[in-house]
N, CA, C and O atoms as a DFTB+ gen file, in Angstrom:
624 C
 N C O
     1  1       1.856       7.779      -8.220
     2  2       2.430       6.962      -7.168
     3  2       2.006       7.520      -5.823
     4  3       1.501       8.624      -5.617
     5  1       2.301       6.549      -4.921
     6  2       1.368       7.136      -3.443
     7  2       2.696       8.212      -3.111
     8  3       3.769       8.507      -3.638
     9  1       1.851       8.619      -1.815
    10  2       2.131       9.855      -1.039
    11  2       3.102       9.164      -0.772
    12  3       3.085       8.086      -1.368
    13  1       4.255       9.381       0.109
    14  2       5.328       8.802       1.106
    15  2       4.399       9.155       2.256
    16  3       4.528      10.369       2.418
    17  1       3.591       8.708       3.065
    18  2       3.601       9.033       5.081
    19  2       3.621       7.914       5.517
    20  3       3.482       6.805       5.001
    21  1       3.902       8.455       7.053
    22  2       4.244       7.187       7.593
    23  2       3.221       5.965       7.676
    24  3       3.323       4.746       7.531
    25  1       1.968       7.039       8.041
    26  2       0.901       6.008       8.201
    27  2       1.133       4.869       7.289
    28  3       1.530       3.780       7.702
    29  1       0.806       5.204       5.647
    30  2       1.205       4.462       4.844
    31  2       1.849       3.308       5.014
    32  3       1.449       2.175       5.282
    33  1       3.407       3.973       4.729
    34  2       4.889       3.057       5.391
    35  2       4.478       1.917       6.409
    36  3       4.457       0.760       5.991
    37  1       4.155       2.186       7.713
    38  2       3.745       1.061       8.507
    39  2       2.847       0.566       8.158
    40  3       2.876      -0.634       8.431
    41  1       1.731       0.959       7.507
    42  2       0.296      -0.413       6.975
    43  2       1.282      -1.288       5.958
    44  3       1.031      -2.490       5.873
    45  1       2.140      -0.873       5.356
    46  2       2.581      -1.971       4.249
    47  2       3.080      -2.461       4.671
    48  3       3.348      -3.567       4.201
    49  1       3.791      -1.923       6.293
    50  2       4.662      -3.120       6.616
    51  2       4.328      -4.175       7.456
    52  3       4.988      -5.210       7.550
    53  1       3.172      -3.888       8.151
    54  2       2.251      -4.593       8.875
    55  2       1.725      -5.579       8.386
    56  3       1.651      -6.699       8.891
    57  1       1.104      -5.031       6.808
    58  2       0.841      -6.160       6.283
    59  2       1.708      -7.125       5.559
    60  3       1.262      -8.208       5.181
    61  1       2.916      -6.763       5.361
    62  2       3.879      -7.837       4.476
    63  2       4.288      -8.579       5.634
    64  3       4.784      -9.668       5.345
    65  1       4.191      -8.142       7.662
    66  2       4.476      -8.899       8.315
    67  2       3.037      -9.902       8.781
    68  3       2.941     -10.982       9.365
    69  1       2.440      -9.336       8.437
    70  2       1.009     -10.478       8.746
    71  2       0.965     -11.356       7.757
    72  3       0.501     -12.466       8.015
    73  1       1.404     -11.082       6.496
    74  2       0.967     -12.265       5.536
    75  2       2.148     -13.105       5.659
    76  3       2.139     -14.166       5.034
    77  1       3.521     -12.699       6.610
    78  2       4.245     -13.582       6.630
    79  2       4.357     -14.419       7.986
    80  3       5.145     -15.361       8.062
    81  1       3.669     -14.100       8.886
    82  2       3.167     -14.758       9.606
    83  2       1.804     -15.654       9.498
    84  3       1.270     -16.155      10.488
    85  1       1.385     -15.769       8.361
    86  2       0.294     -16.502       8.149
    87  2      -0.962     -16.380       8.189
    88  3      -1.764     -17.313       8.166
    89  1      -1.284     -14.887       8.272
    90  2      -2.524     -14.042       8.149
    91  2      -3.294     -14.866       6.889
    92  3      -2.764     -15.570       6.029
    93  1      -4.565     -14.575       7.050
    94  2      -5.947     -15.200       6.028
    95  2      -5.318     -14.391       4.357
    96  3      -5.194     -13.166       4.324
    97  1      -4.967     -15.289       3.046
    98  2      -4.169     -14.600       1.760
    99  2      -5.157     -15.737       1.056
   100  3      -4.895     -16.939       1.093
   101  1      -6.134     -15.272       0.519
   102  2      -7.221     -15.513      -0.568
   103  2      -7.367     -14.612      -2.029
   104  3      -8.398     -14.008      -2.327
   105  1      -6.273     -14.639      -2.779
   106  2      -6.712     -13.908      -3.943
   107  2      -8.386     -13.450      -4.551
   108  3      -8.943     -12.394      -4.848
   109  1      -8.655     -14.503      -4.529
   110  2     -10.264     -14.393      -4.846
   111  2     -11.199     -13.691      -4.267
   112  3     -12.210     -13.380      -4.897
   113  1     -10.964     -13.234      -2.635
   114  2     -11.576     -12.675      -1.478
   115  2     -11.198     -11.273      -1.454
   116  3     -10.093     -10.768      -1.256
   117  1     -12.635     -10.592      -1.758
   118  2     -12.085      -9.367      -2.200
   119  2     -11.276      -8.423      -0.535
   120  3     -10.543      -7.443      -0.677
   121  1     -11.687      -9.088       1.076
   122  2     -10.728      -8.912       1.655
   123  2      -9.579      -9.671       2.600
   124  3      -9.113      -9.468       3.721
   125  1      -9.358     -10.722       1.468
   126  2      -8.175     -11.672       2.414
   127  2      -7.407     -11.226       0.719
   128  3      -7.512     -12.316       0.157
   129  1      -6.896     -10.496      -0.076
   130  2      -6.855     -10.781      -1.422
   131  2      -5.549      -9.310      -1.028
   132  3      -5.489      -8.681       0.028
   133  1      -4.721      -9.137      -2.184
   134  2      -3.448      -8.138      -2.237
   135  2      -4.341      -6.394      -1.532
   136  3      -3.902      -5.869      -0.509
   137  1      -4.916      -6.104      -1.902
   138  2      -5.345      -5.218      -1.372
   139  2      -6.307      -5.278      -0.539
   140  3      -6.299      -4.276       0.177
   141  1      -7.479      -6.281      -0.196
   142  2      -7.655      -6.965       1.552
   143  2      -6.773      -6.522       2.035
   144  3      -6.612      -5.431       2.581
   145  1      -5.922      -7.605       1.816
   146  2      -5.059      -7.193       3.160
   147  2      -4.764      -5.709       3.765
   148  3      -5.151      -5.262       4.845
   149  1      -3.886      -5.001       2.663
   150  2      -3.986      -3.769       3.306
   151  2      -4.871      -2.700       3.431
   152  3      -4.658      -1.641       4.022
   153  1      -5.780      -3.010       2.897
   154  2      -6.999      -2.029       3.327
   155  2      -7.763      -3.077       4.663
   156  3      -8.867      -2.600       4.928
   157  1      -7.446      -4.369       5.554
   158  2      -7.603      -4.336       6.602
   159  2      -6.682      -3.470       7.827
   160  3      -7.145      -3.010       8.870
   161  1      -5.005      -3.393       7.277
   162  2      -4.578      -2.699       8.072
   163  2      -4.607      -1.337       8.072
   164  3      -4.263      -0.750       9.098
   165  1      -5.073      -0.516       6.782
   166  2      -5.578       0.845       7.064
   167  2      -6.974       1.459       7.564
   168  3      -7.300       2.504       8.127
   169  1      -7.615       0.373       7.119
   170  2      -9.081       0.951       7.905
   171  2      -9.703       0.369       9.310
   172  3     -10.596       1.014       9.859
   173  1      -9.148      -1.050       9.980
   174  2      -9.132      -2.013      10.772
   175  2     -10.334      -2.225      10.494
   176  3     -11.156      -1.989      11.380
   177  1     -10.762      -2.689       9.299
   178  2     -12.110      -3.751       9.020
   179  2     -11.859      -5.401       9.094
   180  3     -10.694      -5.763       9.253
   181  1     -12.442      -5.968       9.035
   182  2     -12.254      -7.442       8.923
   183  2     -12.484      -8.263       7.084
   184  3     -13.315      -8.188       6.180
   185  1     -11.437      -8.851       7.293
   186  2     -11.797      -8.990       5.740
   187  2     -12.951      -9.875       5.106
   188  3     -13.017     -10.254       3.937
   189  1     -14.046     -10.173       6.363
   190  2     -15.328     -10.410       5.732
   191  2     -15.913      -9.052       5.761
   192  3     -16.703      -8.880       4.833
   193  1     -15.747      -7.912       6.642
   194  2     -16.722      -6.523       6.461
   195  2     -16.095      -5.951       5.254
   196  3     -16.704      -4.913       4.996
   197  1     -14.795      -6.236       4.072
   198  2     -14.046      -5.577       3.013
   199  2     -15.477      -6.108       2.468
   200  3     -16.539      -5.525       2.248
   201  1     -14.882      -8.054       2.286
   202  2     -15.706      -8.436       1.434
   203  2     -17.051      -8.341       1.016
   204  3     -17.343      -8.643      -0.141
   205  1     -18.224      -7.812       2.120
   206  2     -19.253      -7.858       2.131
   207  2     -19.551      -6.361       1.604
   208  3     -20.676      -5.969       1.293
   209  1     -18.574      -5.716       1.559
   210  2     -18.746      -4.051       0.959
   211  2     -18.751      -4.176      -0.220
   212  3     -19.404      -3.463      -0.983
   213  1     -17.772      -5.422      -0.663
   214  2     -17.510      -4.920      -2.012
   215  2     -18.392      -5.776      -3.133
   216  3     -18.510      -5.547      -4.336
   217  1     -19.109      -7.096      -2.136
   218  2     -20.304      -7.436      -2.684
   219  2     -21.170      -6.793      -3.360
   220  3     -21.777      -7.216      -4.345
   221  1     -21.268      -5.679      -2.826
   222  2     -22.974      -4.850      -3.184
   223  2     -22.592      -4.429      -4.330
   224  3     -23.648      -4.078      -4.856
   225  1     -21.629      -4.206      -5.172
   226  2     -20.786      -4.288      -6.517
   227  2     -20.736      -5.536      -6.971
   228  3     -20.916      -6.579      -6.342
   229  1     -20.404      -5.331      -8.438
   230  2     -19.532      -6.084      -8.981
   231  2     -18.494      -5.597      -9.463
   232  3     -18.219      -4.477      -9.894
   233  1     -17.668      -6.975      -9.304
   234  2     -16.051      -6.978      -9.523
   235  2     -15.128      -7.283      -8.989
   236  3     -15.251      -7.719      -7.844
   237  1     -13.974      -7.195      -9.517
   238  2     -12.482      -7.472      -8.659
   239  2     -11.993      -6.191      -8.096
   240  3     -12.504      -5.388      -8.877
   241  1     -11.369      -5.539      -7.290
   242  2     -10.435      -4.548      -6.811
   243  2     -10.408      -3.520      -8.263
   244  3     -10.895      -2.390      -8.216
   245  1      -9.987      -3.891      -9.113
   246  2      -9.546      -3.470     -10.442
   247  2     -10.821      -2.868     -11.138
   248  3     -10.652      -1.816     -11.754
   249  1     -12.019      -3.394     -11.109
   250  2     -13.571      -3.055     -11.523
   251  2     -14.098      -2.030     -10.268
   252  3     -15.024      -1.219     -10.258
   253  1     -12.914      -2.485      -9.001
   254  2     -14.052      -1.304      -8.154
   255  2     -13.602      -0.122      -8.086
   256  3     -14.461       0.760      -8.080
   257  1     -11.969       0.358      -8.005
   258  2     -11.372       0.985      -8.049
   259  2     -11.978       2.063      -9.590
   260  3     -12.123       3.263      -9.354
   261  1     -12.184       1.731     -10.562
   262  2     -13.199       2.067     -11.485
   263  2     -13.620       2.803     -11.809
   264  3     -13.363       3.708     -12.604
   265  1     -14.842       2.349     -10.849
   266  2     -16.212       2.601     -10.369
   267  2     -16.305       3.758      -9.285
   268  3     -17.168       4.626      -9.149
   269  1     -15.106       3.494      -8.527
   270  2     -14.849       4.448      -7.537
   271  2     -15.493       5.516      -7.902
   272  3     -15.459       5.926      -9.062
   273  1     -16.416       6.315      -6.583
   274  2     -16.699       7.348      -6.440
   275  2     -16.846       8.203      -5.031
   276  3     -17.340       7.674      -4.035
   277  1     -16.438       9.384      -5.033
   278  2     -16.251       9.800      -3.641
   279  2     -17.210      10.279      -2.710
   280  3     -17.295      10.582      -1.520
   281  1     -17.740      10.234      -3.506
   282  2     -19.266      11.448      -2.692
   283  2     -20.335       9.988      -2.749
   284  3     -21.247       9.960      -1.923
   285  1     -20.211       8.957      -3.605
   286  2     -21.147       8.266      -3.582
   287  2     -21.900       7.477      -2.017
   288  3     -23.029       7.006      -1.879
   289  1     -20.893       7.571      -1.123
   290  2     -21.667       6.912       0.091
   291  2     -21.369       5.442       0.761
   292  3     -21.319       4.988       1.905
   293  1     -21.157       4.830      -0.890
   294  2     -21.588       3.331      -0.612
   295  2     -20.359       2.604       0.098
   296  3     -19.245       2.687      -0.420
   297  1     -20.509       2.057       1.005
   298  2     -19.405       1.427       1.887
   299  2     -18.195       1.052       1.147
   300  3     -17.263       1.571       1.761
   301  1     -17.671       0.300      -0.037
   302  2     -16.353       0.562      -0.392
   303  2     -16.301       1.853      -0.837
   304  3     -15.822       2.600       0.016
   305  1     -16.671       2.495      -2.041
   306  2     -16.303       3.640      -1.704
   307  2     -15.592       4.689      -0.645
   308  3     -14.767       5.537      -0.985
   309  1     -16.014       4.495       0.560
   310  2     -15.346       5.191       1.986
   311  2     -14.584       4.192       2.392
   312  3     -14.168       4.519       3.503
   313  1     -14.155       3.111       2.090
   314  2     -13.515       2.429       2.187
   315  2     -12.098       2.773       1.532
   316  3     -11.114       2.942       2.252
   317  1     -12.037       2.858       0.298
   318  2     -11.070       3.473      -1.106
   319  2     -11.074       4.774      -0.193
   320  3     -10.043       4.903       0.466
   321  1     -11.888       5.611      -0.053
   322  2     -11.578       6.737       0.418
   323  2     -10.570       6.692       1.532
   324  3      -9.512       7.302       1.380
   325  1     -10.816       5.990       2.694
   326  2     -10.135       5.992       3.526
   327  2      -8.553       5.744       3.321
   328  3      -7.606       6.204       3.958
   329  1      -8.584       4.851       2.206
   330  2      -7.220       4.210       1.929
   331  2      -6.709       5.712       1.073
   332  3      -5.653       6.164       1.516
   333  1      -6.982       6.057       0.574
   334  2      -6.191       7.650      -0.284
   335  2      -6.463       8.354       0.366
   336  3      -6.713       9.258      -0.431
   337  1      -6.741       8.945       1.754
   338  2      -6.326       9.494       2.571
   339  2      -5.064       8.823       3.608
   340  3      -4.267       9.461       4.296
   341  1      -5.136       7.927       3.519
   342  2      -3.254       7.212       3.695
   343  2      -2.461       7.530       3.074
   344  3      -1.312       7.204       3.370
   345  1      -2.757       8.407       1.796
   346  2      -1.654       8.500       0.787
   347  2      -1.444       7.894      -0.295
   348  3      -0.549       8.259      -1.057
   349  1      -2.274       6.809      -0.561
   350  2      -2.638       6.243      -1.884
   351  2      -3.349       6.215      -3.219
   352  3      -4.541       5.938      -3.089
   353  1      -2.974       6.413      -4.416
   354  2      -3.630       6.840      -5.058
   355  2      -4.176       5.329      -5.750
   356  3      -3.729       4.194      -5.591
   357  1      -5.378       5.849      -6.616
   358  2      -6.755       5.185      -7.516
   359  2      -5.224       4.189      -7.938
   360  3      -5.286       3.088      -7.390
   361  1      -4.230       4.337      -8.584
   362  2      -3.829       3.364      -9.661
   363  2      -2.759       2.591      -8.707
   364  3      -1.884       1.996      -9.336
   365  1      -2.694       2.512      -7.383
   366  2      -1.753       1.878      -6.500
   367  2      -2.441       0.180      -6.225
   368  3      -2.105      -0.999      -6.332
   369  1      -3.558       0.989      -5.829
   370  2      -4.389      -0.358      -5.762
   371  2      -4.814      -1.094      -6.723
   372  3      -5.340      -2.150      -6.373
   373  1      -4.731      -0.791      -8.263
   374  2      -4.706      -1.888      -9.001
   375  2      -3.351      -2.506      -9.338
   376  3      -3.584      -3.510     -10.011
   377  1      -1.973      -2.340      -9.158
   378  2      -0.923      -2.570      -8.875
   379  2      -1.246      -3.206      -7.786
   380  3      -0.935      -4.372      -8.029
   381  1      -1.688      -3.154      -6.714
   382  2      -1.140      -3.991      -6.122
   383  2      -1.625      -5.331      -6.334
   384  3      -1.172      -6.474      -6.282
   385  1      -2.897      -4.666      -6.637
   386  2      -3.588      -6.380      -6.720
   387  2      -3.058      -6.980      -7.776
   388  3      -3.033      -8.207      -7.674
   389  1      -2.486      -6.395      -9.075
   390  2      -1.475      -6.904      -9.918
   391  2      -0.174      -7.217     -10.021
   392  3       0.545      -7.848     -10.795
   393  1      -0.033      -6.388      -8.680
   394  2       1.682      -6.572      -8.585
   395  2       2.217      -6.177      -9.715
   396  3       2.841      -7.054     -10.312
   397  1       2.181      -5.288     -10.132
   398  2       2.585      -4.659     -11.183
   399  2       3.123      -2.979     -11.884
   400  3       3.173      -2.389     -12.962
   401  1       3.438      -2.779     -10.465
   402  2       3.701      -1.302     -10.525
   403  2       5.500      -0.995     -11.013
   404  3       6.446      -1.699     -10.662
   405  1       5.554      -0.067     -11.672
   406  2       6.836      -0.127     -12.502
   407  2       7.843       0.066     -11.730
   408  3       8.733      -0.757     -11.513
   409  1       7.728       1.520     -11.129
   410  2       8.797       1.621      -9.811
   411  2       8.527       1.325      -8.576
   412  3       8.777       2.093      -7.647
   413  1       7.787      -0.245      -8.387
   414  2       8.328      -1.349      -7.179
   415  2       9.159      -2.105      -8.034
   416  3      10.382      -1.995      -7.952
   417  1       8.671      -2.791      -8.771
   418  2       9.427      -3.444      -9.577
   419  2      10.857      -3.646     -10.227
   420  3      11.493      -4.696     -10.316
   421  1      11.232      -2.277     -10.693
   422  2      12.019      -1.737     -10.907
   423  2      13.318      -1.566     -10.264
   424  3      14.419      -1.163     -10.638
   425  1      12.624      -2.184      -8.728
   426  2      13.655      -2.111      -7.719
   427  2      14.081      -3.433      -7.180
   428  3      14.718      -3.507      -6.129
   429  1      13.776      -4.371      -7.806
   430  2      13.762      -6.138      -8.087
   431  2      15.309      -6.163      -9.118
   432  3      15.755      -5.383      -9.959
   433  1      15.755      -7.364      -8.592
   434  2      16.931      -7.540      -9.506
   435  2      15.855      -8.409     -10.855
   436  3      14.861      -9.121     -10.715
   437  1      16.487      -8.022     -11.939
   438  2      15.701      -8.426     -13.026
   439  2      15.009      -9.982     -12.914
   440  3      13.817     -10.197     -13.135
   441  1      15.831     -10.840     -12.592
   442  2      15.142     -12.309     -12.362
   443  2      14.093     -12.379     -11.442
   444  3      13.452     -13.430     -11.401
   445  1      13.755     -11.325     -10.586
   446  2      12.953     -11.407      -9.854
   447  2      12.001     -10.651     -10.136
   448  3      11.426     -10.525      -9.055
   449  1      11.338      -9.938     -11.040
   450  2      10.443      -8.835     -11.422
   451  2       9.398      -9.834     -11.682
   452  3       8.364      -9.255     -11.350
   453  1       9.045     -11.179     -12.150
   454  2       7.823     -11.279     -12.621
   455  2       7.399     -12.249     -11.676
   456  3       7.654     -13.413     -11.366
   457  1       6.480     -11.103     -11.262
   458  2       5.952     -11.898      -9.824
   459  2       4.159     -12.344      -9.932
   460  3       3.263     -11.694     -10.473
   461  1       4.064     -13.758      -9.163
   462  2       2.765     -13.895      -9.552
   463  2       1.959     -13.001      -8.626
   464  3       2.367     -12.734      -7.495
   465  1       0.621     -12.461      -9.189
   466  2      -0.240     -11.811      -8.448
   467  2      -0.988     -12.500      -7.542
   468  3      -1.774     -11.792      -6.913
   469  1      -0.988     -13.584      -7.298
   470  2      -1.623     -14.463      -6.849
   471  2      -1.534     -15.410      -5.723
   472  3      -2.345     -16.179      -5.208
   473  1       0.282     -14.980      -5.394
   474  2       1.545     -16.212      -4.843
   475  2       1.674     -15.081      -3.720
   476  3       2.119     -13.978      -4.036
   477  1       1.292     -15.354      -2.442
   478  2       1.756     -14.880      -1.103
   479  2       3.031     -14.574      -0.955
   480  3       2.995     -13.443      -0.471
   481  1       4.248     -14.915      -1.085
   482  2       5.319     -14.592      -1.158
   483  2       5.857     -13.434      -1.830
   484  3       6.576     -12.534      -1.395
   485  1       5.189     -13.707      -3.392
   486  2       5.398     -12.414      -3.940
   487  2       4.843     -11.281      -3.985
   488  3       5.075     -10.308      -4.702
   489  1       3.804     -11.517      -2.871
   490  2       2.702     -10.347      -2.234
   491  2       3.893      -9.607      -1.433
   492  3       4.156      -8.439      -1.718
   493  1       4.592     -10.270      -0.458
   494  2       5.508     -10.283       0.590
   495  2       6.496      -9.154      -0.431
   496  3       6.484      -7.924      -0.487
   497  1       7.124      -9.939      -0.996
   498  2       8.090      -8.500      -1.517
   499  2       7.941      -7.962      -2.219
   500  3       8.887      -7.247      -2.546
   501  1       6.412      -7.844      -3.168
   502  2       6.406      -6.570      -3.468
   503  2       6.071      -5.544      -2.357
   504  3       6.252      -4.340      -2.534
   505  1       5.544      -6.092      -1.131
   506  2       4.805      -4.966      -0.347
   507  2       6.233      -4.038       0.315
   508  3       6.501      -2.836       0.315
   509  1       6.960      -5.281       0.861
   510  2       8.090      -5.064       1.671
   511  2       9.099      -3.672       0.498
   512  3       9.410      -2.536       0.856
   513  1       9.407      -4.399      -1.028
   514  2       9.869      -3.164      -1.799
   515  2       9.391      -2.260      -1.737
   516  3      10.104      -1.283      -1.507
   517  1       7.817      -2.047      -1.915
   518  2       7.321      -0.465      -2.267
   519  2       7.270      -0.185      -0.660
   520  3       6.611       0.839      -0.482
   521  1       7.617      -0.594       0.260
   522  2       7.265       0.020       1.441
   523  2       8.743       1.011       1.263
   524  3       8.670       2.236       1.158
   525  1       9.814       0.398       1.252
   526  2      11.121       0.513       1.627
   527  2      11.421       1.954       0.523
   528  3      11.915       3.010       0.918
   529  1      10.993       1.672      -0.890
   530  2      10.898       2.680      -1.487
   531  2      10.439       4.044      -1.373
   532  3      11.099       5.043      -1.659
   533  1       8.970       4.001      -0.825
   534  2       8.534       5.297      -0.571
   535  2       9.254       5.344       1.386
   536  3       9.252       6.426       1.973
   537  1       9.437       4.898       1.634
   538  2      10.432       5.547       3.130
   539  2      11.303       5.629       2.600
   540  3      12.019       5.602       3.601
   541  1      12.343       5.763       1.403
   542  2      13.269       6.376       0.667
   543  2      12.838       7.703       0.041
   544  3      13.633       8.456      -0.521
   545  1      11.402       7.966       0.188
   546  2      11.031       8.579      -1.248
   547  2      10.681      10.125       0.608
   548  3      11.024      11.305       0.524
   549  1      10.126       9.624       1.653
   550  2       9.743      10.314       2.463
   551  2      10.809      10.605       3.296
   552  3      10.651      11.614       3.983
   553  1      12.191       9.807       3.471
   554  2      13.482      10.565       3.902
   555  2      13.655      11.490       2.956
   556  3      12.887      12.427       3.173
   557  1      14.207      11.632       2.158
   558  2      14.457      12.291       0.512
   559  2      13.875      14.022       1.023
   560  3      14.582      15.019       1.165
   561  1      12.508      13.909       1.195
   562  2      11.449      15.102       1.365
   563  2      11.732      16.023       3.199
   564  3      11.181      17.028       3.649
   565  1      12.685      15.210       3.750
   566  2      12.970      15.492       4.810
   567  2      13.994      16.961       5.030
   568  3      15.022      16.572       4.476
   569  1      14.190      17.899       5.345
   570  2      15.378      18.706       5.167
   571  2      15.540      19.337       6.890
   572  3      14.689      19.859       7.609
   573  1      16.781      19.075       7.108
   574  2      16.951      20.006       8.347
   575  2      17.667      21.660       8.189
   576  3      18.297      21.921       7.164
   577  1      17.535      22.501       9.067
   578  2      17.813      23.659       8.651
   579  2      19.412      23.265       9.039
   580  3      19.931      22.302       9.603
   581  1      19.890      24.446       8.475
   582  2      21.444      24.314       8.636
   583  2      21.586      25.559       9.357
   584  3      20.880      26.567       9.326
   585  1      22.753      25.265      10.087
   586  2      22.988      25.769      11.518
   587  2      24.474      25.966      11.579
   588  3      25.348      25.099      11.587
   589  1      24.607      27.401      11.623
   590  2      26.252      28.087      11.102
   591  2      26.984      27.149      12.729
   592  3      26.297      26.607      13.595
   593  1      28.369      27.224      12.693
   594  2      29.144      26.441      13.425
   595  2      28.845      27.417      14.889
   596  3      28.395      26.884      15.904
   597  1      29.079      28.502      14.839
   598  2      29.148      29.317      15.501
   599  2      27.516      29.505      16.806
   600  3      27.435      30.170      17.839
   601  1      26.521      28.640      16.155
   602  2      25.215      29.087      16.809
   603  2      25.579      27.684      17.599
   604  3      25.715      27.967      18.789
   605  1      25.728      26.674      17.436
   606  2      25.828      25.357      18.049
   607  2      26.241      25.622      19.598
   608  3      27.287      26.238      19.801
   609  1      25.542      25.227      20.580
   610  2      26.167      25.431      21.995
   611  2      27.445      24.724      22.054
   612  3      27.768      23.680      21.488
   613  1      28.218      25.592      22.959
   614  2      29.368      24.954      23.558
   615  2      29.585      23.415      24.186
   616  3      28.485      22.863      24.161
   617  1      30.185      22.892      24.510
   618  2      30.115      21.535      25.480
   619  2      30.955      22.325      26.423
   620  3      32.082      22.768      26.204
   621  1      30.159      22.449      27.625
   622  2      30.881      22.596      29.147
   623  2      31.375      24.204      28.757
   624  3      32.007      24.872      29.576
């Protein structure tokens, strides 16, 4: 499961607010498509420069992710790279493009878990859940020191 950072946190939420404002949502387009989208808001490419990366391949998100290699060079590649240096790991992004990750899901009242991969809306809350989750998961990791009564300044 991804990292909790913030960076992260705000690209998912950026993008569950762009696709609900009516941002370009093309399943088929490898960048107007569930992970388009947010690999436009983590790398600020355009989702014809995703798509045209991920041309020089074949496949869906799911075939490239794969294929993935780090040292290889080739423009998605540093692309994927860029995105798991956000904090995301290899198997997030085929979840997403599947919508199918156990603990987003998991956090759906049961009638609502089977979401199409395909349906903008349910792009919308899965992004909006797993966002909300891992900023649960990155408060959690937060600790302040504790501070005897006695060290606390006075008032006045």
């Amino acid at each position: 499961m991804a990292r909790p950072t913030p960076e992260l946190i705000n690209a998912l939420r950026r993008t569950a607010q762009n696709l609900k404002n009516g941002a370009s949502y093309q399943w088929g387009h490898m960048g107007g498509c569930n992970c388009g989208n947010l690999a436009q808001e983590l790398t600020k490419l355009s989702k014809d420069q995703i798509h045209q990366y991920a041309t020089q391949r074949h496949g869906d998100w799911n075939e490239q992710v794969d294929d993935y290699c780090p040292t290889s060079q080739m423009p998605l590649d540093l692309l994927i790279n860029e995105m798991l240096n956000a904090g995301l790991m290899l198997e997030d992004l085929k979840h997403l493009e599947r919508l199918d990750g156990r603990e987003v899901l998991s956090r759906l009242p049961i009638e609502k878990r089977f979401l199409k991969h395909n349906v903008r809306e349910d792009v919308i809350v899965y992004i909006h859940t797993w966002a909300a989750m891992l900023e649960e998961q990155l408060l959690e990791m937060i600790t302040l020191p504790f501070i005897q009564k006695r060290e606390l300044a006075q008032p006045f």
